[in-house]
Amino acid sequence: MIVGAQWGDEGKGKIVDVLSESFSVVARYAGGHNAGHTVIINGKKFVLQLVPCGVLRQGCRSVIGNGVVLDPMAFLKEVAALRDAGLKVDGNLFVSNRAHVILPYHRMIELAAENAPGRVKIGTTSRGIGPAYEDKMGRRGLRVADLLDLQLLKKHIENAVREKNMIAHALFNSEPLDADKMYAEYAAAAEKIAPFVADTAVLLNQALAAGESILFEGAQGTMLDIDHGTYPFVTSSSATSGGAATGTGIAPNAIDSVIGLTKAYCTRVGEGPFPSEEKGDAGQQLRVRGNEFGAVTGRPRRTGWLDLPLLRYARMINGISWLVVTKLDVLDELAEIPVCVGLKIDGKPTGEIPAQASGFDKIECVYHKMPGWRASTQGATEFGQLPKAAQEYLAFVEKETGVRVGMVSTGPERDQIIFADEFAREMQTRSPGKV
Ligand code: IMP
C-alpha cells in the first residue's frame, strides 16, 4: 500500500499509476475529492480526485472504499471526464455502499465556519470533507446505500436541511438551502451512480481469496492524519496506513508492504505547523521549479526542506517498509541542500513530535547542508545515471530514516523513474492475496 509520508502532494498519483501495472485492483480508503492525484501519460494530464489512479490502466479494477466520503456530483463529473478521454469506467470502477455522502450543506457549513470569527482557520479545500466526516461519526450521515433508497433520501434531506439551515443561520447567518431542489438533484445523481455501487469489502476480500493483489492508494499524508498529524491543522480522515483496514474492510494482517512517499524536499498547503518551511527566495525557487500549486485549489504550496525527524515519525506510524522519493530533479540547480536532521525545543534536542500545534511554534530545525549536484537528473532511469551528490543525498535519507529507497521519480512522465532492483523484484513477485 502507498501512503504519503509528509503533508500530501508527494506525487502519489504517478507512483500508483506506475505500480498499478503489477496489481489487479487499486483501492482508495480515505478522504474524498480534496485529493488531487496528477498523472501524466504521453504528455496528457489527468487529475483524479476521487477515482483511484488504477482506472488509467487497462485490466485494473478501481474501488472507492467505505472510508472515503463521496461527493456524488464530483464523482459523476470525474466519470464523465474519464469517459470523454476514452477510458473504461463501466464494470471496472466500484463505489462502496457504505461510503458516506457529501451534501451541499456540508460545504455551506465548512465555508461559513472557516471564515467565522473566533474559529481556528484550517485552510481547507472547501469540499465539505470535515462536516461530512462529522456527520458520519455523529451517526447522522447519509451512506451511498441510503442515497439509492429514494424514500429514505427524501426524508434524510428534509430533516438534515432543516437542521443545518438552522445551525448555519444561527451561527454564521448563512442563506438557507432548498431541500426540494437538493432532493431532485441528488435523486437524479443516485440513478447514475447506482451501477457503480457494490459491497466493496466483499469484492476486495474475494479478490484476495482468489490470489489477486491489491494496491491501496492513500490520500493526503501522515501529517494530515486526523490522529497522528498536526492537529487541528489536518484533514478529517485516517490518512495513515492504519486507515486502510477500516476504510476498506480488509483485515490488517493482509497488509504486507507499506510504501511511504516523500518529496526530495517538503511542501504543505493550508495553515499549520511546518518546521522546515523556507519562506525566503530559496522557497520561492522550489515552488517555481516544482510547480508547487495545489492540484485541487490552485493555491501556492508552502515549501521547505526535507524533514528527517518527521519522516522517521511517518515510518513509525505507518510501518513504512520502502521509501519512494519524488521530484528529485527539482533540486538539480541548488549549490547546497539543507536537510532537517533533528529538532530542538527551547534549544534542547528532542526526539518528540509535539502533540499540540503550539508545541511546533517552539520547534527549531537542526540543518545539515548536503552538497548539491548542479546537473540534470531529469528523466534518469538508473541510479548509476545520477550525479554522485544526488546518489549521496538518497543514501543519506536511507541512513537517517533506516528505510531503503525503492524508487525515485525524476520527472512527471510514467517512464521517468528509477527502480531499485530488489524493490522491482518485490513488486513483481508479490505474495498473492496480500495488499
Ligand atoms: P480538508 O481535507 O479539505 O478538510 O483540508 C484540511 C487540510 O488538509 C488543509 O490544510 C488542506 O490544504 C489539506 N489537504 C487536504 N487534502 C489535501 C491533499 O490532497 N493534498 C494536500 N493537502 C491536502
Short mmCIF file of N, CA and C in Angstrom, two decimals, residues 1-3 5 241 255-261 311 314-324 398 401-407 420 422-423 426-427 430 435:
data_model
loop_
_atom_site.label_atom_id
_atom_site.label_comp_id
_atom_site.label_asym_id
_atom_site.label_seq_id
_atom_site.Cartn_x
_atom_site.Cartn_y
_atom_site.Cartn_z
N MET A 1 0.83 -1.20 0.00
CA MET A 1 0.00 0.00 0.00
C MET A 1 0.87 1.25 0.00
N ILE A 2 0.28 2.34 -0.48
CA ILE A 2 1.04 3.58 -0.64
C ILE A 2 0.48 4.66 0.29
N VAL A 3 1.36 5.28 1.06
CA VAL A 3 0.92 6.39 1.92
C VAL A 3 1.83 7.60 1.71
N ALA A 5 4.09 10.37 3.18
CA ALA A 5 4.86 10.44 4.43
C ALA A 5 4.99 11.87 4.93
N SER A 241 -1.51 4.40 7.28
CA SER A 241 -1.78 3.03 6.80
C SER A 241 -2.86 2.34 7.62
N ILE A 255 -2.12 -6.82 5.04
CA ILE A 255 -1.24 -5.77 4.51
C ILE A 255 0.21 -6.20 4.74
N ASP A 256 0.97 -6.39 3.67
CA ASP A 256 2.34 -6.86 3.92
C ASP A 256 3.42 -5.89 3.48
N SER A 257 3.05 -4.78 2.87
CA SER A 257 4.10 -3.86 2.48
C SER A 257 3.53 -2.44 2.44
N VAL A 258 4.23 -1.53 3.11
CA VAL A 258 3.77 -0.14 3.14
C VAL A 258 4.84 0.73 2.50
N ILE A 259 4.46 1.38 1.42
CA ILE A 259 5.42 2.22 0.68
C ILE A 259 5.12 3.68 1.05
N GLY A 260 6.13 4.34 1.61
CA GLY A 260 5.93 5.73 2.03
C GLY A 260 6.50 6.67 0.98
N LEU A 261 5.71 7.64 0.60
CA LEU A 261 6.17 8.59 -0.42
C LEU A 261 6.63 9.89 0.21
N LEU A 311 9.97 12.31 8.83
CA LEU A 311 9.96 11.06 8.03
C LEU A 311 10.10 9.84 8.94
N ALA A 314 6.82 9.29 10.43
CA ALA A 314 5.93 8.68 9.44
C ALA A 314 6.24 7.19 9.29
N ARG A 315 7.52 6.84 9.34
CA ARG A 315 7.90 5.42 9.24
C ARG A 315 7.29 4.65 10.42
N MET A 316 7.40 5.25 11.61
CA MET A 316 6.89 4.58 12.81
C MET A 316 5.36 4.40 12.74
N ILE A 317 4.66 5.47 12.41
CA ILE A 317 3.20 5.42 12.44
C ILE A 317 2.64 4.48 11.37
N ASN A 318 3.27 4.47 10.20
CA ASN A 318 2.74 3.69 9.08
C ASN A 318 3.37 2.31 8.93
N GLY A 319 4.52 2.11 9.56
CA GLY A 319 5.26 0.85 9.32
C GLY A 319 5.83 0.82 7.92
N ILE A 320 6.42 1.94 7.52
CA ILE A 320 6.91 2.04 6.14
C ILE A 320 8.06 1.06 5.89
N SER A 321 7.92 0.28 4.82
CA SER A 321 8.97 -0.70 4.51
C SER A 321 9.85 -0.25 3.33
N TRP A 322 9.33 0.64 2.49
CA TRP A 322 10.12 1.21 1.40
C TRP A 322 9.79 2.69 1.29
N LEU A 323 10.79 3.47 0.92
CA LEU A 323 10.52 4.88 0.63
C LEU A 323 10.55 5.08 -0.88
N VAL A 324 9.71 5.97 -1.35
CA VAL A 324 9.80 6.42 -2.74
C VAL A 324 10.05 7.92 -2.68
N GLU A 398 18.31 7.34 3.30
CA GLU A 398 18.17 5.93 3.72
C GLU A 398 18.79 5.71 5.08
N THR A 401 16.80 7.51 7.94
CA THR A 401 15.44 7.02 8.23
C THR A 401 15.43 5.53 8.52
N GLY A 402 16.48 4.85 8.10
CA GLY A 402 16.51 3.39 8.28
C GLY A 402 15.59 2.67 7.30
N VAL A 403 15.20 3.34 6.23
CA VAL A 403 14.32 2.72 5.23
C VAL A 403 14.99 2.82 3.87
N ARG A 404 14.93 1.73 3.10
CA ARG A 404 15.55 1.77 1.77
C ARG A 404 14.70 2.55 0.78
N VAL A 405 15.39 3.18 -0.16
CA VAL A 405 14.68 3.90 -1.22
C VAL A 405 14.44 2.91 -2.36
N GLY A 406 13.15 2.64 -2.63
CA GLY A 406 12.81 1.66 -3.65
C GLY A 406 12.64 2.25 -5.03
N MET A 407 12.27 3.51 -5.05
CA MET A 407 12.03 4.18 -6.34
C MET A 407 12.35 5.65 -6.20
N ALA A 420 14.82 0.51 -7.69
CA ALA A 420 15.88 -0.31 -7.09
C ALA A 420 15.55 -1.76 -7.45
N GLU A 422 15.84 -4.67 -6.03
CA GLU A 422 15.14 -5.50 -5.05
C GLU A 422 13.67 -5.10 -4.93
N PHE A 423 13.43 -3.78 -5.02
CA PHE A 423 12.05 -3.28 -4.93
C PHE A 423 11.25 -3.76 -6.15
N GLU A 426 10.39 -7.28 -5.75
CA GLU A 426 9.35 -7.48 -4.74
C GLU A 426 7.97 -7.12 -5.33
N MET A 427 7.92 -6.09 -6.14
CA MET A 427 6.63 -5.69 -6.73
C MET A 427 6.14 -6.74 -7.73
N ARG A 430 4.89 -10.35 -5.94
CA ARG A 430 4.17 -10.08 -4.70
C ARG A 430 3.46 -11.32 -4.19
N VAL A 435 -2.01 -7.23 0.36
CA VAL A 435 -2.17 -5.85 -0.04
C VAL A 435 -0.82 -5.18 -0.09
#
